[in-house]
Amino acid sequence: MSRSLNFHCQSDRSSEMPAVFSPSSFTTQIDEGKEKRNLESKPKSSLVFCPSVSHLEEVGMFSRILVAVDRSELSQGVFQKAVQLAKAMQAEMMILHVLSQEEPGAPEPPMILGVDYSSTISAELWQSYREQCAIFEQNQMDYLRSLVEKAAEQGVRAEYRLNYGNPGRVICDLARSWKADLIVVGRRGHSGLSELFLGSVSNYVLHRAPCSVLTIQGEALKKAASAKEETTTASAS
């Protein structure tokens, strides 16, 4: 396990389908039902939308899958999709969470009237802040361990990393050092492809990843869960 937490102290149908990205060609291909069109893309990349994870077998086999997670509802679905894929392909899985001061629940540095006065804040306040950081980090590690256990229960060998920094950069760096051949990330876009191309973490990863990338749309997961719930309700009645 890699630990590099460094909080600020005194003393980083396309909109409803998963997408597979492989750095191999000059265009981005969007599958919109019967119509296919090519979009110019700055990186040498290929983006293929798949109606389900099972269709990834048509794209290629993977042996080392890196999945980026947080504590959101979307991320739980992304994790489960990654486990399903790893199990189907008998792949190893790396579970990564990138700590950031911007994420929900992260401790905030001591501030006075909204301004950082590091030199005037008491040692007691800084000590309290450090303790909060340690607790927060431990909670995230416990969560990652629980995901490793869930993967193991489904027959998937997994490990985890808890790093701090810019999420997109950390994801790409770990994919490179761990020699991943597939990265799995979620995206929360609510307007088609806008999030993919406008500065999101998934966009950063798509343009800089050293390997193939699977992006899973949050709305697709919600609809799938809703459909499953309706089916279960109908069966019960």
XYZ file of N, CA and C in Angstrom:
711
model
N 0.839 -1.193 0.000
C 0.000 0.000 0.000
C 0.872 1.240 0.000
N 0.541 2.182 -0.858
C 1.283 3.429 -0.913
C 0.560 4.492 -0.116
N 1.282 5.202 0.765
C 0.669 6.253 1.566
C 1.383 7.564 1.279
N 0.668 8.528 0.748
C 1.288 9.809 0.447
C 0.351 10.955 0.776
N -0.444 10.804 1.847
C -1.358 11.857 2.268
C -0.552 13.064 2.726
N -0.895 14.222 2.216
C -0.143 15.419 2.574
C -1.076 16.617 2.591
N -2.023 16.636 3.532
C -2.920 17.775 3.648
C -2.111 19.024 3.984
N -2.723 20.170 3.731
C -2.067 21.454 4.023
C -1.821 21.580 5.531
N -0.577 21.630 5.934
C -0.221 21.786 7.350
C 0.870 22.849 7.471
N 1.074 23.322 8.701
C 2.056 24.396 8.916
C 3.479 23.902 8.653
N 3.934 22.908 9.610
C 5.323 22.463 9.595
C 5.434 21.245 8.614
N -2.291 18.050 -3.601
C -3.102 17.475 -5.624
C -4.896 17.214 -6.102
N -26.448 6.177 -27.991
C -27.090 6.322 -27.163
C -26.021 6.603 -26.234
N -24.957 7.393 -26.488
C -23.657 7.467 -25.978
C -23.621 7.872 -24.541
N -24.498 8.803 -24.134
C -24.445 9.287 -22.769
C -24.905 8.246 -21.775
N -25.471 7.135 -22.216
C -25.991 6.121 -21.316
C -25.181 4.838 -21.377
N -24.056 4.856 -22.069
C -23.285 3.636 -22.239
C -21.877 3.790 -21.700
N -21.260 2.664 -21.275
C -19.845 2.717 -20.936
C -19.050 3.038 -22.192
N -17.856 3.545 -22.035
C -17.024 3.854 -23.192
C -15.647 3.272 -22.992
N -15.118 2.646 -24.032
C -13.771 2.097 -23.973
C -12.867 2.940 -24.854
N -11.769 3.382 -24.292
C -10.851 4.277 -24.984
C -9.501 3.598 -25.082
N -8.977 3.477 -26.298
C -7.652 2.903 -26.484
C -6.801 3.862 -27.294
N -5.592 4.207 -26.808
C -4.745 5.138 -27.543
C -4.169 4.485 -28.785
N -4.964 4.438 -29.883
C -4.517 3.693 -31.045
C -4.778 4.383 -32.377
N -5.779 5.251 -32.491
C -6.091 5.851 -33.779
C -6.219 7.355 -33.659
N -6.536 8.021 -34.779
C -6.567 9.475 -34.782
C -7.941 10.047 -34.521
N -8.972 9.233 -34.411
C -10.321 9.765 -34.282
C -11.056 9.191 -33.096
N -12.112 9.885 -32.719
C -13.002 9.420 -31.669
C -14.286 8.960 -32.333
N -14.697 7.746 -32.097
C -15.871 7.201 -32.767
C -17.035 7.123 -31.804
N -18.171 7.696 -32.203
C -19.366 7.696 -31.390
C -20.407 6.812 -32.054
N -20.912 5.847 -31.329
C -21.941 4.958 -31.851
C -23.299 5.482 -31.396
N -24.099 6.009 -32.312
C -25.409 6.560 -31.986
C -26.482 5.737 -32.690
N -26.754 4.551 -32.174
C -27.726 3.674 -32.812
C -27.163 3.173 -34.125
N -27.878 3.445 -35.240
C -27.428 2.993 -36.545
C -26.415 3.952 -37.163
N -26.358 5.175 -36.643
C -25.475 6.185 -37.219
C -24.143 6.218 -36.497
N -23.069 6.226 -37.232
C -21.742 6.351 -36.652
C -21.055 7.563 -37.267
N -20.392 8.323 -36.432
C -19.689 9.483 -36.947
C -18.342 9.609 -36.246
N -17.394 10.158 -36.935
C -16.059 10.341 -36.381
C -15.853 11.790 -35.977
N -15.300 12.002 -34.792
C -14.987 13.334 -34.303
C -13.483 13.479 -34.224
N -12.988 14.615 -34.663
C -11.558 14.851 -34.556
C -11.176 14.934 -33.090
N -10.087 14.308 -32.745
C -9.630 14.299 -31.359
C -8.146 14.608 -31.338
N -7.753 15.490 -30.456
C -6.358 15.896 -30.398
C -5.426 14.723 -30.132
N -5.720 13.857 -29.129
C -4.840 12.708 -28.925
C -5.100 11.642 -29.969
N -4.149 10.754 -30.178
C -4.358 9.625 -31.072
C -5.174 8.603 -30.300
N -6.488 8.668 -30.439
C -7.323 7.883 -29.543
C -8.536 7.303 -30.235
N -9.096 6.282 -29.629
C -10.306 5.647 -30.129
C -11.272 5.469 -28.979
N -12.508 5.912 -29.158
C -13.515 5.829 -28.106
C -14.683 5.023 -28.627
N -14.962 3.891 -28.011
C -16.023 3.002 -28.460
C -17.029 2.813 -27.348
N -18.326 3.018 -27.624
C -19.351 2.853 -26.611
C -19.917 1.440 -26.660
N -20.080 0.837 -25.474
C -20.568 -0.530 -25.368
C -21.818 -0.556 -24.505
N -22.874 -1.268 -24.902
C -24.098 -1.308 -24.119
C -23.968 -2.039 -22.806
N -22.951 -2.860 -22.630
C -22.756 -3.553 -21.359
C -21.304 -3.964 -21.234
N -20.893 -4.255 -20.006
C -19.508 -4.647 -19.764
C -19.153 -5.917 -20.519
N -20.116 -6.809 -20.708
C -19.839 -8.070 -21.398
C -19.345 -7.844 -22.821
N -19.731 -6.708 -23.435
C -19.302 -6.417 -24.794
C -17.817 -6.083 -24.875
N -17.178 -5.860 -23.732
C -15.760 -5.527 -23.746
C -14.912 -6.687 -24.247
N -15.442 -7.903 -24.177
C -14.696 -9.047 -24.671
C -14.435 -8.903 -26.164
N -15.300 -8.130 -26.853
C -15.109 -7.900 -28.273
C -13.978 -6.906 -28.509
N -13.703 -6.058 -27.514
C -12.650 -5.059 -27.640
C -11.279 -5.665 -27.365
N -11.188 -6.538 -26.389
C -9.913 -7.157 -26.070
C -9.867 -7.642 -24.645
N -8.875 -8.491 -24.337
C -8.725 -9.026 -22.998
C -7.786 -8.141 -22.189
N -8.063 -8.069 -20.896
C -7.238 -7.267 -19.996
C -6.809 -8.132 -18.817
N -5.605 -7.891 -18.306
C -5.100 -8.704 -17.194
C -4.836 -7.886 -15.930
N -4.716 -6.554 -16.069
C -4.460 -5.693 -14.910
C -5.366 -4.466 -15.013
N -6.386 -4.448 -14.162
C -7.420 -3.416 -14.236
C -7.311 -2.468 -13.048
N -7.184 -1.189 -13.333
C -7.134 -0.147 -12.305
C -8.482 0.559 -12.260
N -9.132 0.550 -11.094
C -10.411 1.245 -10.951
C -10.259 2.365 -9.929
N -10.672 3.565 -10.315
C -10.603 4.730 -9.430
C -11.947 4.897 -8.732
N -11.933 5.009 -7.408
C -13.176 5.078 -6.639
C -13.152 6.239 -5.652
N -14.355 6.630 -5.212
C -14.502 7.531 -4.073
C -15.639 6.972 -3.223
N -16.297 7.793 -2.427
C -17.353 7.287 -1.553
C -18.750 7.566 -2.107
N -18.846 7.950 -3.364
C -20.136 8.308 -3.952
C -20.927 7.074 -4.375
N -22.224 7.284 -4.601
C -23.087 6.203 -5.074
C -22.654 5.745 -6.460
N -22.278 6.698 -7.314
C -21.798 6.360 -8.651
C -20.595 5.437 -8.572
N -19.679 5.740 -7.676
C -18.451 4.968 -7.570
C -18.710 3.522 -7.168
N -19.734 3.293 -6.369
C -20.075 1.922 -5.985
C -20.448 1.102 -7.215
N -21.208 1.722 -8.126
C -21.567 1.036 -9.364
C -20.368 0.816 -10.259
N -19.479 1.794 -10.324
C -18.266 1.681 -11.127
C -17.399 0.538 -10.600
N -17.259 0.462 -9.285
C -16.474 -0.614 -8.672
C -17.049 -1.978 -9.031
N -18.362 -2.125 -8.936
C -18.977 -3.415 -9.220
C -18.792 -3.813 -10.680
N -18.883 -2.836 -11.587
C -18.646 -3.125 -13.005
C -17.209 -3.584 -13.217
N -16.269 -2.957 -12.522
C -14.864 -3.343 -12.649
C -14.640 -4.759 -12.131
N -15.301 -5.105 -11.028
C -15.188 -6.460 -10.476
C -15.743 -7.482 -11.466
N -16.896 -7.183 -12.049
C -17.492 -8.091 -13.029
C -16.546 -8.323 -14.200
N -15.935 -7.250 -14.660
C -15.016 -7.352 -15.787
C -13.767 -8.140 -15.405
N -13.206 -7.853 -14.232
C -12.010 -8.563 -13.777
C -12.287 -10.056 -13.616
N -13.456 -10.384 -13.100
C -13.820 -11.787 -12.921
C -13.955 -12.489 -14.264
N -14.617 -11.831 -15.215
C -14.827 -12.431 -16.533
C -13.511 -12.668 -17.263
N -12.533 -11.790 -17.028
C -11.261 -11.885 -17.742
C -10.141 -12.443 -16.877
N -10.490 -12.874 -15.646
C -9.505 -13.424 -14.720
C -8.333 -12.454 -14.543
N -8.675 -11.204 -14.344
C -7.669 -10.146 -14.232
C -7.418 -9.757 -12.782
N -6.243 -9.207 -12.533
C -5.950 -8.601 -11.235
C -6.575 -7.206 -11.207
N -6.871 -6.712 -10.015
C -7.482 -5.396 -9.928
C -6.769 -4.530 -8.893
N -6.535 -3.289 -9.253
C -5.998 -2.282 -8.346
C -7.104 -1.273 -8.062
N -7.410 -1.053 -6.777
C -8.452 -0.106 -6.380
C -7.762 1.147 -5.850
N -8.033 2.280 -6.480
C -7.358 3.530 -6.125
C -8.349 4.581 -5.641
N -7.997 5.218 -4.528
C -8.729 6.412 -4.098
C -7.725 7.540 -3.935
N -8.026 8.682 -4.539
C -7.144 9.839 -4.467
C -7.709 10.840 -3.469
N -6.973 11.059 -2.395
C -7.411 12.005 -1.374
C -7.212 13.443 -1.843
N -8.173 14.286 -1.481
C -8.097 15.694 -1.852
C -8.792 16.529 -0.796
N -8.318 17.737 -0.573
C -8.972 18.625 0.379
C -10.354 19.040 -0.100
N -10.614 18.883 -1.411
C -11.898 19.294 -1.965
C -12.984 18.229 -1.819
N -12.612 16.990 -1.476
C -13.631 15.948 -1.428
C -14.490 16.070 -0.168
N -15.750 15.624 -0.249
C -16.672 15.727 0.894
C -16.112 15.041 2.136
N -16.211 15.711 3.270
C -15.768 15.132 4.525
C -14.317 15.366 4.870
N -13.547 15.929 3.933
C -12.126 16.166 4.204
C -11.959 17.279 5.232
N -11.035 17.125 6.174
C -10.808 18.179 7.177
C -10.363 19.477 6.512
N -10.811 20.585 7.057
C -10.408 21.889 6.532
C -9.305 22.480 7.410
N -8.268 23.060 6.797
C -7.189 23.672 7.582
C -7.728 24.800 8.450
N -7.105 25.046 9.594
C -7.535 26.156 10.450
C -7.467 27.475 9.689
N -8.533 28.263 9.749
C -8.599 29.539 9.049
C -9.116 30.618 9.994
N -8.734 31.854 9.741
C -9.248 32.991 10.496
C -9.911 33.950 9.519
N -11.221 34.145 9.653
C -11.981 35.035 8.777
C -11.778 34.693 7.306
N -11.681 33.386 7.024
C -11.552 32.946 5.646
C -10.175 33.138 5.045
N -9.197 33.558 5.838
C -7.840 33.775 5.338
C -6.885 32.868 6.102
N -5.919 32.314 5.379
C -4.951 31.411 5.998
C -3.865 32.214 6.724
N -3.890 32.157 8.056
C -2.856 32.815 8.854
C -2.069 31.740 9.601
N -1.275 30.977 8.858
C -0.577 29.831 9.432
C 0.283 30.209 10.629
N 0.932 31.364 10.557
C 1.864 31.737 11.617
C 1.164 32.164 12.901
N -0.135 32.515 12.808
C -0.840 33.009 13.996
C -1.757 31.970 14.624
N -1.929 30.831 13.974
C -2.813 29.793 14.492
C -2.063 28.963 15.529
N -2.713 28.663 16.617
C -2.057 27.987 17.733
C -1.646 26.562 17.388
N -0.658 26.083 18.113
C -0.183 24.711 17.927
C -1.288 23.709 18.223
N -2.180 24.062 19.149
C -3.283 23.157 19.497
C -4.224 22.955 18.310
N -4.520 24.048 17.592
C -5.399 23.942 16.428
C -4.763 23.099 15.332
N -3.469 23.296 15.114
C -2.797 22.495 14.097
C -2.756 21.023 14.497
N -2.532 20.757 15.764
C -2.513 19.377 16.231
C -3.871 18.731 16.035
N -4.934 19.482 16.334
C -6.288 18.978 16.133
C -6.536 18.675 14.658
N -6.044 19.552 13.802
C -6.215 19.357 12.360
C -5.480 18.107 11.887
N -4.263 17.924 12.365
C -3.498 16.732 11.987
C -4.202 15.455 12.441
N -4.778 15.490 13.620
C -5.503 14.322 14.122
C -6.728 14.032 13.258
N -7.428 15.084 12.835
C -8.580 14.902 11.949
C -8.149 14.297 10.615
N -7.002 14.751 10.106
C -6.476 14.208 8.848
C -6.169 12.720 8.988
N -5.568 12.356 10.115
C -5.217 10.954 10.352
C -6.463 10.080 10.418
N -7.499 10.581 11.083
C -8.757 9.835 11.182
C -9.402 9.696 9.810
N -9.395 10.788 9.051
C -9.987 10.777 7.711
C -9.260 9.782 6.811
N -7.937 9.797 6.867
C -7.143 8.871 6.066
C -7.434 7.428 6.464
N -7.525 7.165 7.754
C -7.797 5.815 8.227
C -9.159 5.330 7.754
N -10.149 6.211 7.770
C -11.487 5.850 7.296
C -11.470 5.463 5.824
N -10.691 6.210 5.031
C -10.604 5.895 3.602
C -9.904 4.551 3.383
N -8.873 4.273 4.174
C -8.176 2.992 4.043
C -9.084 1.833 4.435
N -9.864 2.025 5.486
C -10.807 0.984 5.900
C -11.816 0.706 4.790
N -12.262 1.774 4.131
C -13.214 1.625 3.028
C -12.582 0.842 1.879
N -11.341 1.162 1.533
C -10.667 0.459 0.449
C -10.456 -1.012 0.797
N -10.115 -1.289 2.053
C -9.959 -2.684 2.475
C -11.274 -3.446 2.321
N -12.381 -2.776 2.618
C -13.687 -3.434 2.476
C -13.970 -3.760 1.011
N -13.515 -2.898 0.098
C -13.705 -3.170 -1.330
C -12.841 -4.343 -1.783
N -11.621 -4.429 -1.249
C -10.751 -5.567 -1.564
C -11.417 -6.867 -1.123
N -12.036 -6.847 0.049
C -12.730 -8.027 0.560
C -13.932 -8.382 -0.316
N -14.677 -7.380 -0.763
C -15.821 -7.631 -1.640
C -15.370 -8.247 -2.958
N -14.252 -7.762 -3.485
C -13.726 -8.327 -4.726
C -13.317 -9.782 -4.517
N -12.664 -10.057 -3.390
C -12.223 -11.420 -3.084
C -13.401 -12.371 -2.969
N -14.506 -11.881 -2.403
C -15.709 -12.706 -2.271
C -16.252 -13.130 -3.630
N -15.940 -12.352 -4.662
C -16.400 -12.669 -6.014
C -15.300 -13.309 -6.856
N -14.232 -13.717 -6.173
C -13.167 -14.441 -6.851
C -12.165 -13.578 -7.581
N -12.094 -12.299 -7.224
C -11.167 -11.385 -7.898
C -10.041 -10.991 -6.948
N -8.821 -11.155 -7.400
C -7.652 -10.756 -6.615
C -7.466 -9.246 -6.742
N -7.435 -8.545 -5.616
C -7.348 -7.083 -5.660
C -6.419 -6.549 -4.579
N -5.895 -5.373 -4.822
C -5.135 -4.621 -3.830
C -5.566 -3.169 -3.931
N -5.046 -2.320 -3.047
C -5.489 -0.928 -3.093
C -4.347 0.045 -2.872
N -4.581 1.275 -3.293
C -3.669 2.386 -3.047
C -4.491 3.574 -2.568
N -3.940 4.302 -1.613
C -4.549 5.542 -1.141
C -3.509 6.636 -1.332
N -3.720 7.494 -2.319
C -2.754 8.538 -2.645
C -3.387 9.918 -2.523
N -2.547 10.927 -2.512
C -3.022 12.304 -2.416
C -2.492 13.093 -3.608
N -3.330 13.950 -4.195
C -2.872 14.790 -5.299
C -3.972 15.075 -6.289
N -3.568 15.478 -7.476
C -4.508 15.719 -8.563
C -5.045 14.380 -9.051
N -6.369 14.137 -8.965
C -6.912 12.812 -9.277
C -6.515 12.274 -10.647
N -6.682 13.068 -11.699
C -6.356 12.589 -13.035
C -4.900 12.208 -13.170
N -4.034 13.057 -12.652
C -2.593 12.796 -12.749
C -2.201 11.560 -11.943
N -2.758 11.429 -10.737
C -2.432 10.275 -9.893
C -2.897 8.981 -10.555
N -4.091 8.999 -11.135
C -4.618 7.812 -11.817
C -3.682 7.384 -12.942
N -3.280 8.330 -13.776
C -2.407 8.007 -14.910
C -1.028 7.546 -14.447
N -0.500 8.189 -13.418
C 0.823 7.804 -12.908
C 0.812 6.383 -12.350
N -0.235 6.045 -11.596
C -0.307 4.702 -11.030
C -0.530 3.668 -12.125
N -1.352 4.005 -13.107
C -1.577 3.082 -14.227
C -0.258 2.763 -14.919
N 0.581 3.770 -15.024
C 1.874 3.586 -15.686
C 2.823 2.744 -14.819
N 2.934 3.068 -13.544
C 3.878 2.356 -12.674
C 3.414 0.935 -12.365
N 2.092 0.735 -12.266
C 1.550 -0.589 -11.962
C 1.399 -1.436 -13.225
N 1.584 -0.793 -14.386
C 1.471 -1.454 -15.690
C 0.051 -1.961 -15.952
N -0.931 -1.120 -15.639
C -2.332 -1.460 -15.921
C -2.557 -1.484 -17.430
N -3.428 -2.375 -17.893
C -3.804 -2.333 -19.303
C -5.241 -1.849 -19.499
N -5.929 -1.526 -18.385
C -7.249 -0.900 -18.471
C -7.490 -0.058 -17.225
N -7.980 1.166 -17.423
C -8.407 2.040 -16.330
C -9.925 2.142 -16.383
N -10.584 2.002 -15.228
C -12.038 2.149 -15.149
C -12.352 3.369 -14.287
N -13.078 4.333 -14.854
C -13.468 5.540 -14.123
C -14.935 5.841 -14.397
N -15.562 6.556 -13.479
C -16.940 6.986 -13.681
C -16.983 8.437 -14.108
N -18.106 8.851 -14.662
C -18.315 10.260 -14.985
C -19.756 10.620 -14.674
N -19.967 11.841 -14.225
C -21.278 12.263 -13.752
C -22.002 13.165 -14.736
N -21.553 13.234 -15.975
C -22.130 14.161 -16.949
C -23.632 14.003 -17.093
N -24.328 15.124 -17.201
C -25.774 15.109 -17.382
C -26.181 15.664 -18.741
N -25.200 15.947 -19.595
C -25.524 16.521 -20.901
C -24.693 15.858 -21.988
N -24.961 14.586 -22.199
C -24.283 13.864 -23.260
C -22.788 13.789 -23.044
N -22.034 14.261 -24.047
C -20.582 14.132 -24.017
C -19.873 15.345 -23.427
N -20.618 16.319 -22.946
C -19.987 17.565 -22.504
C -18.935 17.345 -21.438
N -19.216 16.486 -20.451
C -18.249 16.298 -19.372
C -16.977 15.643 -19.869
N -17.115 14.740 -20.851
C -15.935 14.053 -21.354
C -14.913 15.029 -21.923
N -15.395 16.107 -22.537
C -14.483 16.991 -23.249
C -14.254 18.333 -22.563
N -14.755 18.526 -21.365
C -14.646 19.825 -20.710
C -13.998 19.745 -19.328
N -12.810 19.190 -19.267
C -11.990 19.356 -18.082
C -12.258 18.450 -16.909
N -13.048 17.401 -17.039
C -13.307 16.505 -15.924
C -12.121 15.576 -15.705
N -12.174 14.835 -14.592
C -11.135 13.845 -14.324
C -11.102 12.809 -15.439
N -12.293 12.362 -15.873
C -12.334 11.356 -16.937
C -11.714 11.895 -18.221
N -11.927 13.170 -18.501
C -11.342 13.778 -19.694
C -9.820 13.800 -19.600
N -9.299 14.154 -18.428
C -7.847 14.163 -18.222
C -7.275 12.767 -18.469
N -7.927 11.764 -17.887
C -7.448 10.386 -18.019
C -7.521 9.923 -19.469
N -8.627 10.242 -20.152
C -8.786 9.831 -21.546
C -7.664 10.363 -22.428
N -7.214 11.579 -22.156
C -6.206 12.196 -23.005
C -4.773 11.858 -22.604
N -4.571 11.334 -21.394
C -3.201 11.122 -20.930
C -2.907 9.709 -20.428
N -3.871 8.842 -20.455
C -3.672 7.481 -19.944
C -2.673 6.707 -20.799
N -1.866 5.850 -20.175
C -0.909 5.034 -20.908
C -1.525 3.737 -21.423
N -2.832 3.557 -21.188
C -3.492 2.307 -21.569
C -4.950 2.589 -21.939
N -5.712 1.541 -22.195
C -7.127 1.686 -22.511
C -7.894 2.208 -21.303
N -9.020 2.884 -21.562
C -9.840 3.470 -20.502
C -11.301 3.106 -20.717
N -11.953 2.678 -19.642
C -13.398 2.435 -19.657
C -14.055 3.504 -18.798
N -14.905 4.348 -19.396
C -15.642 5.335 -18.614
C -17.086 4.873 -18.494
N -17.616 4.938 -17.287
C -18.978 4.479 -17.027
C -19.842 5.666 -16.634
N -20.896 5.884 -17.407
C -21.781 7.019 -17.207
C -22.705 6.803 -16.015
N -22.775 7.773 -15.137
C -23.598 7.662 -13.938
C -25.066 7.459 -14.222
N -25.597 8.147 -15.231
C -27.013 8.023 -15.553
C -27.353 6.607 -16.002
N -26.422 5.957 -16.699
C -26.660 4.585 -17.142
C -26.785 3.646 -15.952
N -25.935 3.852 -14.938
C -25.995 3.019 -13.740
C -27.314 3.219 -13.005
N -27.774 4.474 -12.937
C -29.040 4.760 -12.263
C -30.200 4.076 -12.971
N -30.211 4.142 -14.299
C -31.295 3.526 -15.058
C -31.265 2.007 -14.925
N -30.057 1.439 -14.917
C -29.938 -0.013 -14.768
C -30.441 -0.453 -13.403
N -30.090 0.316 -12.362
C -30.538 -0.009 -11.007
C -32.046 0.125 -10.893
N -32.602 1.150 -11.534
C -34.046 1.363 -11.503
C -34.782 0.233 -12.202
N -34.242 -0.196 -13.345
C -34.863 -1.286 -14.094
C -34.816 -2.586 -13.301
N -33.694 -2.820 -12.611
C -33.557 -4.025 -11.797
C -34.554 -4.013 -10.652
N -34.730 -2.836 -10.036
C -35.674 -2.709 -8.928
C -37.104 -2.962 -9.395
N -37.448 -2.446 -10.581
C -38.789 -2.653 -11.125
C -39.031 -4.129 -11.423
N -38.000 -4.799 -11.943
C -38.123 -6.230 -12.243
C -38.326 -7.035 -10.969
N -37.564 -6.678 -9.928
C -37.681 -7.369 -8.643
C -39.062 -7.169 -8.040
N -39.564 -5.941 -8.119
C -40.889 -5.625 -7.583
C -41.972 -6.389 -8.323
N -41.840 -6.452 -9.652
C -42.826 -7.161 -10.462
C -42.824 -8.652 -10.150
N -41.626 -9.209 -9.936
C -41.522 -10.639 -9.621
C -42.144 -10.946 -8.268
N -41.944 -10.031 -7.311
C -42.476 -10.233 -5.966
C -44.000 -10.186 -5.945
N -44.560 -9.343 -6.815
C -46.018 -9.221 -6.849
C -46.630 -10.299 -7.734
